[in-house]
PDB file of C-alpha atoms and ligand atoms in Angstrom:
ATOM      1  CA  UNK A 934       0.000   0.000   0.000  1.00 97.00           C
ATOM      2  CA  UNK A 935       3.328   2.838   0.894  1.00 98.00           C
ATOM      3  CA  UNK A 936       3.909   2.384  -2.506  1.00 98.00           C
ATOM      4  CA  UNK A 937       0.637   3.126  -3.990  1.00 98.00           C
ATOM      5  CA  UNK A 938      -0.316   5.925  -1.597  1.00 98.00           C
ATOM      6  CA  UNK A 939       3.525   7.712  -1.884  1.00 98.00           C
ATOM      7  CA  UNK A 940       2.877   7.551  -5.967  1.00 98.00           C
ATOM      8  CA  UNK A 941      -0.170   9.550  -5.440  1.00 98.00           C
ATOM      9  CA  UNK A 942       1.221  12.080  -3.094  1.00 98.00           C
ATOM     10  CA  UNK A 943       3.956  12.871  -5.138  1.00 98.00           C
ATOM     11  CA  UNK A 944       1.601  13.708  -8.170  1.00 98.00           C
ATOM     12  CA  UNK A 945       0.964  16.334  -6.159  1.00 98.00           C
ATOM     13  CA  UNK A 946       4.334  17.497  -6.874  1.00 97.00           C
ATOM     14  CA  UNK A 947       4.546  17.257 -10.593  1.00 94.00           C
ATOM     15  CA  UNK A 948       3.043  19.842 -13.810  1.00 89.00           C
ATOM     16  CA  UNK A 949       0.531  22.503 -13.382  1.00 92.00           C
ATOM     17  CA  UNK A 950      -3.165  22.668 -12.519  1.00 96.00           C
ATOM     18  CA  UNK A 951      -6.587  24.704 -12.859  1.00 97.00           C
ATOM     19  CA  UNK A 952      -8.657  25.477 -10.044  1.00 98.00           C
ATOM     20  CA  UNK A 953     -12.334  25.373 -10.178  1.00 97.00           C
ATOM     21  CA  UNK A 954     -15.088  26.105  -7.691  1.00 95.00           C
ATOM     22  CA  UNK A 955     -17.195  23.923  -5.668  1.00 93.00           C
ATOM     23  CA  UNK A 956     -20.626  24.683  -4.296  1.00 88.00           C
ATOM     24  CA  UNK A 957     -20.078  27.133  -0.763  1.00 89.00           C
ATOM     25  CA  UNK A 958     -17.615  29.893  -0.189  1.00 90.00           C
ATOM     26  CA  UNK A 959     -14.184  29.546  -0.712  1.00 93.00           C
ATOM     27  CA  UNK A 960     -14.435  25.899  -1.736  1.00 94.00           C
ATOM     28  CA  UNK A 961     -11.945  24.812  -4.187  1.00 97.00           C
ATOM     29  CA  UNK A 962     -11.131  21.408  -6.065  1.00 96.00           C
ATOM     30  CA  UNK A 963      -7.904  21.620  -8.817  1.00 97.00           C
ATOM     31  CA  UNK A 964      -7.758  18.626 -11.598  1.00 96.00           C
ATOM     32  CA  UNK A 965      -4.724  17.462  -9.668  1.00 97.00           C
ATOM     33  CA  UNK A 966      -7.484  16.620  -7.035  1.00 97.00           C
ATOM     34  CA  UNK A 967      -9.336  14.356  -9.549  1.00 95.00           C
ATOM     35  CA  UNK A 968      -6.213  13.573 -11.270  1.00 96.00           C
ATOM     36  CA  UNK A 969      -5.089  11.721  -8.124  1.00 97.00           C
ATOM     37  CA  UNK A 970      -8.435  10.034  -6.642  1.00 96.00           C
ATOM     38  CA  UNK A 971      -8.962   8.874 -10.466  1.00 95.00           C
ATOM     39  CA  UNK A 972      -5.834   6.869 -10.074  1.00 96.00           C
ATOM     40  CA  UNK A 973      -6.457   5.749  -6.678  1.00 97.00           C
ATOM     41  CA  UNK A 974      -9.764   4.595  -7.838  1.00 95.00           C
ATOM     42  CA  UNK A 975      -8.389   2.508 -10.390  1.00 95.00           C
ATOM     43  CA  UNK A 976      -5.369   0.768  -8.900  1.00 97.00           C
ATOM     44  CA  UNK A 977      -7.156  -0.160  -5.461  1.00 96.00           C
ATOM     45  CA  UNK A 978     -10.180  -1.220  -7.812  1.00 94.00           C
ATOM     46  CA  UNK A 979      -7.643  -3.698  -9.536  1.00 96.00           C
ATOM     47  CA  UNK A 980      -5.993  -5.002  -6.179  1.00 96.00           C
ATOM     48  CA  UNK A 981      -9.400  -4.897  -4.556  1.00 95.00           C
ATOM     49  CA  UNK A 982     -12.183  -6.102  -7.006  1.00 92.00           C
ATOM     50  CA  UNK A 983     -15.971  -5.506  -5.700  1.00 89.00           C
ATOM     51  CA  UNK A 984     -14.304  -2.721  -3.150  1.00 92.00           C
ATOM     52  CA  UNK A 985     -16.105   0.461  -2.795  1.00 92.00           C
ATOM     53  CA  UNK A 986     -15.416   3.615  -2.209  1.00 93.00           C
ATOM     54  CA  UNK A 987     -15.933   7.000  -0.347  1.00 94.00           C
ATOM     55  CA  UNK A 988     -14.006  10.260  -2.016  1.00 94.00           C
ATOM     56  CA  UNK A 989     -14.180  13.381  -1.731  1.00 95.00           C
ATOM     57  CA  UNK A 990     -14.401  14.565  -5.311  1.00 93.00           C
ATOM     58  CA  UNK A 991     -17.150  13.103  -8.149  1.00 79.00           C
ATOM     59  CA  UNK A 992     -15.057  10.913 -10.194  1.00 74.00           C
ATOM     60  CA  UNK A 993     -16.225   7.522 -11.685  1.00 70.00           C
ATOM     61  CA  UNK A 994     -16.475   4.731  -9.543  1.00 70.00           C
ATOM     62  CA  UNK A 995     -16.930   6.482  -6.490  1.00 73.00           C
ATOM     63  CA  UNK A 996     -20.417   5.508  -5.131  1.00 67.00           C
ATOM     64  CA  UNK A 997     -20.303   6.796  -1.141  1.00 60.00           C
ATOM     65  CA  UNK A 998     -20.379   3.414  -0.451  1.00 59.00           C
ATOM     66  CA  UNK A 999     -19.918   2.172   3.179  1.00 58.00           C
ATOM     67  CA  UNK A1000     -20.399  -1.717   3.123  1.00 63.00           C
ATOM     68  CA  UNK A1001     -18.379  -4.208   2.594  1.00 82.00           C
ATOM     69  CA  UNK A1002     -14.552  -3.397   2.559  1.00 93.00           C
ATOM     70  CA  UNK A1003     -14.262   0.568   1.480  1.00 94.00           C
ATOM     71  CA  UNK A1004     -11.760   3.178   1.361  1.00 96.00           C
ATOM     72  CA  UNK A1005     -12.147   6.665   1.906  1.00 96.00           C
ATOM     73  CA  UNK A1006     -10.113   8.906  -0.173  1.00 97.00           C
ATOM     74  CA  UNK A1007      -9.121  12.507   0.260  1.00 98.00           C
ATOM     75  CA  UNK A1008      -6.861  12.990  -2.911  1.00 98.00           C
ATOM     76  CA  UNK A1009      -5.755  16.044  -1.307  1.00 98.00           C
ATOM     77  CA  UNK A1010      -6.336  17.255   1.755  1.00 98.00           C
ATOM     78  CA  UNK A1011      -5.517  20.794   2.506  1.00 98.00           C
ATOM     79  CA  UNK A1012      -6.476  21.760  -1.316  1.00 98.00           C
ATOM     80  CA  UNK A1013      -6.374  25.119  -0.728  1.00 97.00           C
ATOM     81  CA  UNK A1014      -3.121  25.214   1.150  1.00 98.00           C
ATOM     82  CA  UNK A1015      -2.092  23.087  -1.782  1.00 98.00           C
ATOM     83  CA  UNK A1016      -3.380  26.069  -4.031  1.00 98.00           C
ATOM     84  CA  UNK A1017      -1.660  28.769  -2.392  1.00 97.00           C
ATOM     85  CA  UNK A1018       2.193  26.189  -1.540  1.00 97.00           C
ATOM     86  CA  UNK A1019       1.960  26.262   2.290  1.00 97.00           C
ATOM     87  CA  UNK A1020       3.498  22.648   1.438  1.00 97.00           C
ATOM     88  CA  UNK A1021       1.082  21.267   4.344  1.00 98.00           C
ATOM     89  CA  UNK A1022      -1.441  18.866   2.066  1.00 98.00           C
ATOM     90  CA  UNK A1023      -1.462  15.306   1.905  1.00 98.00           C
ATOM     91  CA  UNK A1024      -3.288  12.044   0.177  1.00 98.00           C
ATOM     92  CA  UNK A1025      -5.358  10.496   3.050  1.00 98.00           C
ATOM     93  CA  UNK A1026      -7.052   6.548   2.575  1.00 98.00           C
ATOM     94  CA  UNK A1027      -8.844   5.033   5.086  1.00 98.00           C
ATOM     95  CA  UNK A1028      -9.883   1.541   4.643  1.00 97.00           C
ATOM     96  CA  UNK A1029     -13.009   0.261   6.513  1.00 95.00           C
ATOM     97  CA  UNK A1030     -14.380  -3.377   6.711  1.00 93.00           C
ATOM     98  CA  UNK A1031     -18.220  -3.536   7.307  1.00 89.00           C
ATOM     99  CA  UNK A1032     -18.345   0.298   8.621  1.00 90.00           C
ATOM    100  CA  UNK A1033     -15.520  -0.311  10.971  1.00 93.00           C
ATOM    101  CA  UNK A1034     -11.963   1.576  10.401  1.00 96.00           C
ATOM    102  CA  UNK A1035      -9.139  -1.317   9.644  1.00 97.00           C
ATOM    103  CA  UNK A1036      -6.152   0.926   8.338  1.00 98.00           C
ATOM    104  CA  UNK A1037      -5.299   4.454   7.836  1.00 98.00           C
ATOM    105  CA  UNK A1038      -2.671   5.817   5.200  1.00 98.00           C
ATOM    106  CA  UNK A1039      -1.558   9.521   5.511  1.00 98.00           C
ATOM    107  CA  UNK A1040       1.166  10.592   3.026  1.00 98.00           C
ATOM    108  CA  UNK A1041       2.348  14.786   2.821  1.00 98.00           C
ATOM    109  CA  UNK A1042       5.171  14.618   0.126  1.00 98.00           C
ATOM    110  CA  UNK A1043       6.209  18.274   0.927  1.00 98.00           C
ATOM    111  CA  UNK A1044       8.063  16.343   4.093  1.00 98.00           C
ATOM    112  CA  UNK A1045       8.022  13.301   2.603  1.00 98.00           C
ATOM    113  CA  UNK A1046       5.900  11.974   6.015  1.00 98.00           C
ATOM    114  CA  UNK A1047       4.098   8.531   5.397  1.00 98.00           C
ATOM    115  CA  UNK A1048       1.499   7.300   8.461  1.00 98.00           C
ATOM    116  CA  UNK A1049       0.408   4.127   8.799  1.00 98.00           C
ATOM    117  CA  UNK A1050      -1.641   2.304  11.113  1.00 98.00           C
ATOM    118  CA  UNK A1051      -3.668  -1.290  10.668  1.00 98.00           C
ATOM    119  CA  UNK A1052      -5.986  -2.006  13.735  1.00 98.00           C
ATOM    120  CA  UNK A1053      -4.161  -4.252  16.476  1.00 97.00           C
ATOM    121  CA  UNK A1054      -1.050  -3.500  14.900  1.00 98.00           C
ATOM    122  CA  UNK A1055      -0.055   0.057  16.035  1.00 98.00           C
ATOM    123  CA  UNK A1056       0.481   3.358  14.468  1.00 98.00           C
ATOM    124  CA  UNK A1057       4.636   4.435  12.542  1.00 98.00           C
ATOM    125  CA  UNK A1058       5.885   7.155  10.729  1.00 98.00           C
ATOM    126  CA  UNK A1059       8.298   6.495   8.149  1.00 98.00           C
ATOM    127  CA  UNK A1060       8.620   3.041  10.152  1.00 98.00           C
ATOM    128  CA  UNK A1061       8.667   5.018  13.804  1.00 98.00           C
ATOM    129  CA  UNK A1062       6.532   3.309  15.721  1.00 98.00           C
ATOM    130  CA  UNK A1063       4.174   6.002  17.213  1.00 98.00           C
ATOM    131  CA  UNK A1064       2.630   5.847  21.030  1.00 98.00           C
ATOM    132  CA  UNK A1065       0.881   9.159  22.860  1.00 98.00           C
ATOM    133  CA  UNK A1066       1.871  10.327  25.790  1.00 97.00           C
ATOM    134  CA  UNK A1067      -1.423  11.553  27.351  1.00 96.00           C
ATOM    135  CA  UNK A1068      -0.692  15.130  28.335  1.00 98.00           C
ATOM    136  CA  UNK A1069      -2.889  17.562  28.840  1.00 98.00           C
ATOM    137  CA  UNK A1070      -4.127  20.773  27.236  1.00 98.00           C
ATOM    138  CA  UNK A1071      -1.905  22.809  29.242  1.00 98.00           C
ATOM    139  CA  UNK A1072       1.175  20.773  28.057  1.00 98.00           C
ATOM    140  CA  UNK A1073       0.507  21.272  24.054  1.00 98.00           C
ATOM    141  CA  UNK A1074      -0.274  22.780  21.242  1.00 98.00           C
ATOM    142  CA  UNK A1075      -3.944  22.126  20.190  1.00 98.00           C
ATOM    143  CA  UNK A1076      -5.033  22.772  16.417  1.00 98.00           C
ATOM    144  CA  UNK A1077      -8.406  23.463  14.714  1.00 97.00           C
ATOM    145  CA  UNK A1078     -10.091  23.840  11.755  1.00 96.00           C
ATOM    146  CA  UNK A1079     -12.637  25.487  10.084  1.00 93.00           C
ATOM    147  CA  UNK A1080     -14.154  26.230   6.165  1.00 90.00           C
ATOM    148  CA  UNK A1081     -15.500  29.834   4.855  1.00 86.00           C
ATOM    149  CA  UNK A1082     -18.211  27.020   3.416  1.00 82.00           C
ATOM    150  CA  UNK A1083     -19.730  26.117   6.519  1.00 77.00           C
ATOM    151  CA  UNK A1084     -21.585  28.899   7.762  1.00 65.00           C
ATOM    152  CA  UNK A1085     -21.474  29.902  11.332  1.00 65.00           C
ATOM    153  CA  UNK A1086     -18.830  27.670  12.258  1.00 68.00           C
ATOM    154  CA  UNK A1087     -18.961  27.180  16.042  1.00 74.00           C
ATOM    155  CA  UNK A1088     -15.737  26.727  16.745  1.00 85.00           C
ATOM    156  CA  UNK A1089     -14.360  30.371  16.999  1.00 89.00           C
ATOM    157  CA  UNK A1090     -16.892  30.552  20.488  1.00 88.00           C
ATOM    158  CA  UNK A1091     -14.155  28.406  22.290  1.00 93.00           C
ATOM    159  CA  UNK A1092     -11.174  29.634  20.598  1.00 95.00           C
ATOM    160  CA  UNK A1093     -10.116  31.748  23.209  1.00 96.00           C
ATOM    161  CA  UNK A1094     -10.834  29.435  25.922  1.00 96.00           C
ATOM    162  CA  UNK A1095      -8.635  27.060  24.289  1.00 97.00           C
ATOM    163  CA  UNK A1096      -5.849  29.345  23.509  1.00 98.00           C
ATOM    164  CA  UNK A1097      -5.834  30.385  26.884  1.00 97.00           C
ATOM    165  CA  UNK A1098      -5.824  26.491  28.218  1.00 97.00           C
ATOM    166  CA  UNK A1099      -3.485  25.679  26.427  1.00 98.00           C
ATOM    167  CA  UNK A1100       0.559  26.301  25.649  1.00 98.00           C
ATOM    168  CA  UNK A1101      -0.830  27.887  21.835  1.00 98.00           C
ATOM    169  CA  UNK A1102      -3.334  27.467  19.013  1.00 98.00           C
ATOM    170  CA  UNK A1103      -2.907  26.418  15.034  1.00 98.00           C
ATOM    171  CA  UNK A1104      -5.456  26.100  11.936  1.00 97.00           C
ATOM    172  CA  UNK A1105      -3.043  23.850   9.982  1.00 97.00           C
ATOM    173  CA  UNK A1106      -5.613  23.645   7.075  1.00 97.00           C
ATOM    174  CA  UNK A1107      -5.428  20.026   6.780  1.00 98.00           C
ATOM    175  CA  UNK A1108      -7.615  17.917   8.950  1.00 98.00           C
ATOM    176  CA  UNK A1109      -5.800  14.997   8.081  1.00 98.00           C
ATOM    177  CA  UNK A1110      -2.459  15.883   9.008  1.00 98.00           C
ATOM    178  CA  UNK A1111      -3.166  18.314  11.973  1.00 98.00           C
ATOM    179  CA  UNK A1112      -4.967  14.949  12.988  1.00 98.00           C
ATOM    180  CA  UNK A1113      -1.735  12.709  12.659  1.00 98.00           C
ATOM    181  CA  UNK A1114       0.497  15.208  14.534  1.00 98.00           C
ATOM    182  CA  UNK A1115      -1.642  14.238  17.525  1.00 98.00           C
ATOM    183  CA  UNK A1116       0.064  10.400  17.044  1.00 98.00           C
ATOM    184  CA  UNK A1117       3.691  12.643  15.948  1.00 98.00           C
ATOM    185  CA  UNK A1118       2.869  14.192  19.401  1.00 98.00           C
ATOM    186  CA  UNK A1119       3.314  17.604  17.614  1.00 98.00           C
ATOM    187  CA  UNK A1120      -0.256  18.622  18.753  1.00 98.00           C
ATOM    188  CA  UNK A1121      -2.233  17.536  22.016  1.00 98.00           C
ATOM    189  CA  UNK A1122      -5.532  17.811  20.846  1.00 98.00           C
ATOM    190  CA  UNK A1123      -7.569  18.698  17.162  1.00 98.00           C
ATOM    191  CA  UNK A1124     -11.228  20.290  16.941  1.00 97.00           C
ATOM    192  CA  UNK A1125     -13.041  20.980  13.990  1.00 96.00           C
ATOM    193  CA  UNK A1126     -17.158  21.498  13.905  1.00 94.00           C
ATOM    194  CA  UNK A1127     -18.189  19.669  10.936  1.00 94.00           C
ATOM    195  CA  UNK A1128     -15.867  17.426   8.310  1.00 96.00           C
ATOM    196  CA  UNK A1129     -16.397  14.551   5.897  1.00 96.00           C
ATOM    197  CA  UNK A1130     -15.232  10.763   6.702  1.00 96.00           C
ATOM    198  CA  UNK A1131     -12.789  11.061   3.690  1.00 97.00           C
ATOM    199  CA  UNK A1132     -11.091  13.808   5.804  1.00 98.00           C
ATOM    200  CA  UNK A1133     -10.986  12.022   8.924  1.00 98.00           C
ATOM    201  CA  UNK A1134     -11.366   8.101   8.501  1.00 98.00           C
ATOM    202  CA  UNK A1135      -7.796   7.507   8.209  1.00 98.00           C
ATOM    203  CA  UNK A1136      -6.543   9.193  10.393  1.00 98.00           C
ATOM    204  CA  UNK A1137      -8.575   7.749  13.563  1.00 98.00           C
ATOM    205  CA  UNK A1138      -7.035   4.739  13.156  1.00 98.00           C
ATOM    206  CA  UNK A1139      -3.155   6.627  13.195  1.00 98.00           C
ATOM    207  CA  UNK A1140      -4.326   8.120  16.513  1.00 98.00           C
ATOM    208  CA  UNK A1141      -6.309   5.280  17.682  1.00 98.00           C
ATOM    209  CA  UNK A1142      -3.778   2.606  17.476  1.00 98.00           C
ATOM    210  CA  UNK A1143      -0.883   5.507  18.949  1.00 98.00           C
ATOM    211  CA  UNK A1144      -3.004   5.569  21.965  1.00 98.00           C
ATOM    212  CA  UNK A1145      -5.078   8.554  21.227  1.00 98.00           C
ATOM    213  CA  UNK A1146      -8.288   9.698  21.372  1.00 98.00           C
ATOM    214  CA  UNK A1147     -11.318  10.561  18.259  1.00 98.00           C
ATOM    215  CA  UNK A1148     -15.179  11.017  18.840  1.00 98.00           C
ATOM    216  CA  UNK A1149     -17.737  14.041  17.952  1.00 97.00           C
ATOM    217  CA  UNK A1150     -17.675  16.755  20.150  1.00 96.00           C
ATOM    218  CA  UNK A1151     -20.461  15.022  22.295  1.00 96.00           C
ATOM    219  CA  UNK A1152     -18.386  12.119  23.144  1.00 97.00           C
ATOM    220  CA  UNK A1153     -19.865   9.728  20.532  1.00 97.00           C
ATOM    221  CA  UNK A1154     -18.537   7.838  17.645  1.00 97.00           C
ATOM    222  CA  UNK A1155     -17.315   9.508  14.606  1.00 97.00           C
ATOM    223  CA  UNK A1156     -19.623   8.571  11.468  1.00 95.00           C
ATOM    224  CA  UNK A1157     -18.533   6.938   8.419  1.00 94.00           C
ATOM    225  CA  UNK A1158     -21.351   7.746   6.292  1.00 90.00           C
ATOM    226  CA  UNK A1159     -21.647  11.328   6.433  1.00 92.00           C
ATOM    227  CA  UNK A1160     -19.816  14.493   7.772  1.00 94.00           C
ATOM    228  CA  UNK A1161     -20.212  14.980  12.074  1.00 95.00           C
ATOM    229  CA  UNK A1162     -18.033  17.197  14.522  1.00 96.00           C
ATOM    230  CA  UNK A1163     -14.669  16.109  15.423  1.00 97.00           C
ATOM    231  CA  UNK A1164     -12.852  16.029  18.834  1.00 98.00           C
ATOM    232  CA  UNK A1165      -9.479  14.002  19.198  1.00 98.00           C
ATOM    233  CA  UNK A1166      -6.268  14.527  20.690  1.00 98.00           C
ATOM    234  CA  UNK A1167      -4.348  12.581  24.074  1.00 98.00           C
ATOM    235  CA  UNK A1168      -7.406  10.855  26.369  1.00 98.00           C
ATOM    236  CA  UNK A1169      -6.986  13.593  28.764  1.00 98.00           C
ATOM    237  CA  UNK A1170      -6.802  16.584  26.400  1.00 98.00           C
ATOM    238  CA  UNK A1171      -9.710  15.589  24.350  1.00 98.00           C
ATOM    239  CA  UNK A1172     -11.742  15.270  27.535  1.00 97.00           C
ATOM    240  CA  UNK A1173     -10.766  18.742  28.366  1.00 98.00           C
ATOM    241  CA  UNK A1174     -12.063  20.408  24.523  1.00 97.00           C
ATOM    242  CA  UNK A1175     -15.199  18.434  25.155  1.00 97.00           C
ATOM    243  CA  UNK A1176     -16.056  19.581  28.223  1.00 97.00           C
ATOM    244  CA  UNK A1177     -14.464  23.632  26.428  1.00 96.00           C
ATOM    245  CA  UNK A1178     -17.187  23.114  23.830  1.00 94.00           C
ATOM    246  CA  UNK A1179     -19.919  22.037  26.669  1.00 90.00           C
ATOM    247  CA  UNK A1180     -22.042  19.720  23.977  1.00 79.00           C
TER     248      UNK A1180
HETATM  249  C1  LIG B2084     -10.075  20.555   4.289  1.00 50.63           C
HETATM  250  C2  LIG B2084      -9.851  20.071   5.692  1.00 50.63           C
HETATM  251  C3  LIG B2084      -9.754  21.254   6.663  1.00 50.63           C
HETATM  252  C4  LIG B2084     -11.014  21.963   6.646  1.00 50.63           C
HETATM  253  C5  LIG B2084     -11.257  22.450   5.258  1.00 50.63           C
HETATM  254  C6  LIG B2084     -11.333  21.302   4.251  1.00 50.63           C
HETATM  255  P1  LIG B2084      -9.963  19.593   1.841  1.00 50.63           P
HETATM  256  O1  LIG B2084     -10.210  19.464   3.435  1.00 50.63           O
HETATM  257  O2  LIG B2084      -8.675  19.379   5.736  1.00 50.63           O
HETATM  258  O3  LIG B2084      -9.531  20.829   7.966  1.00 50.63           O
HETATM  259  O4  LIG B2084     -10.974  23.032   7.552  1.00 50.63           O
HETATM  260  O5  LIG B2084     -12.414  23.104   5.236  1.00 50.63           O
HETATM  261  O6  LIG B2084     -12.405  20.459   4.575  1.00 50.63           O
HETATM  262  O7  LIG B2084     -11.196  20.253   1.266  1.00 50.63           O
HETATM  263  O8  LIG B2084      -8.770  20.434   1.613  1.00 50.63           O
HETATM  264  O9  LIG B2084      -9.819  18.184   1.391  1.00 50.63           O
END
């Protein structure tokens, strides 16, 4: 799988692309989005036959399915970071087994970074093996996230509170690799009020299997068949946002 994933990230890397719009304020695809789920599509359709999938842009072959064994693709995540080079985007696929999250495969080939997790079998980067301490807010950094597109977003009524309760703040711009640096132990906790399971399904299981922490930010489990809130981070910092946000 490296291989296959690391080929798609570093597409990212190579010719030109257009940007279009997508439906909601400031919400951007590029062709090298579709360029790169297209191929995904194809070669885990060939190693996989009868898989399904769950991507976030409306190529061929991608049916929102959920049953069966399925992988959720985010051909790139951070698109418009990728737009504007902050070099912080990667190729996120999640694969689930009758609605439950197996594996996880996070690749950002600005840092050349590759996460990996399989359930029962732990969490690496680039071969590390990855395990959380569980600090708490006040020992970290804790990220967020939040899209122009979703109106109202809720999170900027805690911001301070979580600034303040913690050692600093960050909106990375990439759910899917703010989420990993919780397993990196580069951030304590993550919050964002409404994503997709393409954006997050892969990386539970990199937390999840480092010893780490993902639900909604009521306490319940995340949903692989449409978008909810997200809470994760160490067991005792994600308590603390959760109890911040008061849901
Ligand atoms: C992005 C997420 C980010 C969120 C953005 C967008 P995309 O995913 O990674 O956390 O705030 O709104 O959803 O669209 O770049 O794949």
């Amino acid at each position: 799988m490296k291989d296959l994933i690391v080929s798609a990230g570093k597409m990212m890397l190579e010719g030109s692309f257009a940007v279009h719009d997508k439906e909601g304020m400031a919400n951007f695809v590029t062709d090298k989005d579709v360029e790169i789920q297209k191929y995904l599509i194809r070669e885990l359709s060939e190693r996989y036959p009868g898989c399904g999938f769950y991507g976030e842009e409306d190529t061929e072959g991608n049916q929102h399915e959920s049953r069966g064994q399925c992988f959720y693709i985010d051909p790139i995540d951070g698109t418009t970071n990728y737009i504007f080079g902050y070099n912080h985007s990667c190729v996120s696929v999640g694969e689930s087994i009758d609605g439950k999250m197996a594996a996880g495969y996070v690749y950002n080939p600005f840092t050349d970074e590759y996460y990996e997790a399989r359930r029962g079998e732990g969490a690496r980067l680039n071969g590390r093996e990855l395990r959380i301490r569980d600090r708490g807010l006040g020992e970290g950094i804790v990220a967020f996230g939040c899209a122009r597109y979703n109106e109202g977003d809720r999170v900027f009524r805690v911001l301070e509170e979580l600034f303040m309760r913690s050692l600093s703040i960050r909106n990375g711009g990439s759910a899917a690799l703010d989420l990993c640096r919780i397993a990196k132990g580069s951030n304590v906790g993550y919050v964002e009020m409404k994503l997709q399971p393409y954006d997050y399904a892969a990386a539970s299981v990199i937390i999840e299997e480092a010893g780490g922490e993902i639900t909604t930010a009521e306490g319940r489990e995340i949903t692989l068949d449409g978008p909810c809130s997200i809470v994760a981070g160490t067991k005792a910092a994600a308590k603390e946002i959760r109890r911040i946000l008061g849901c």
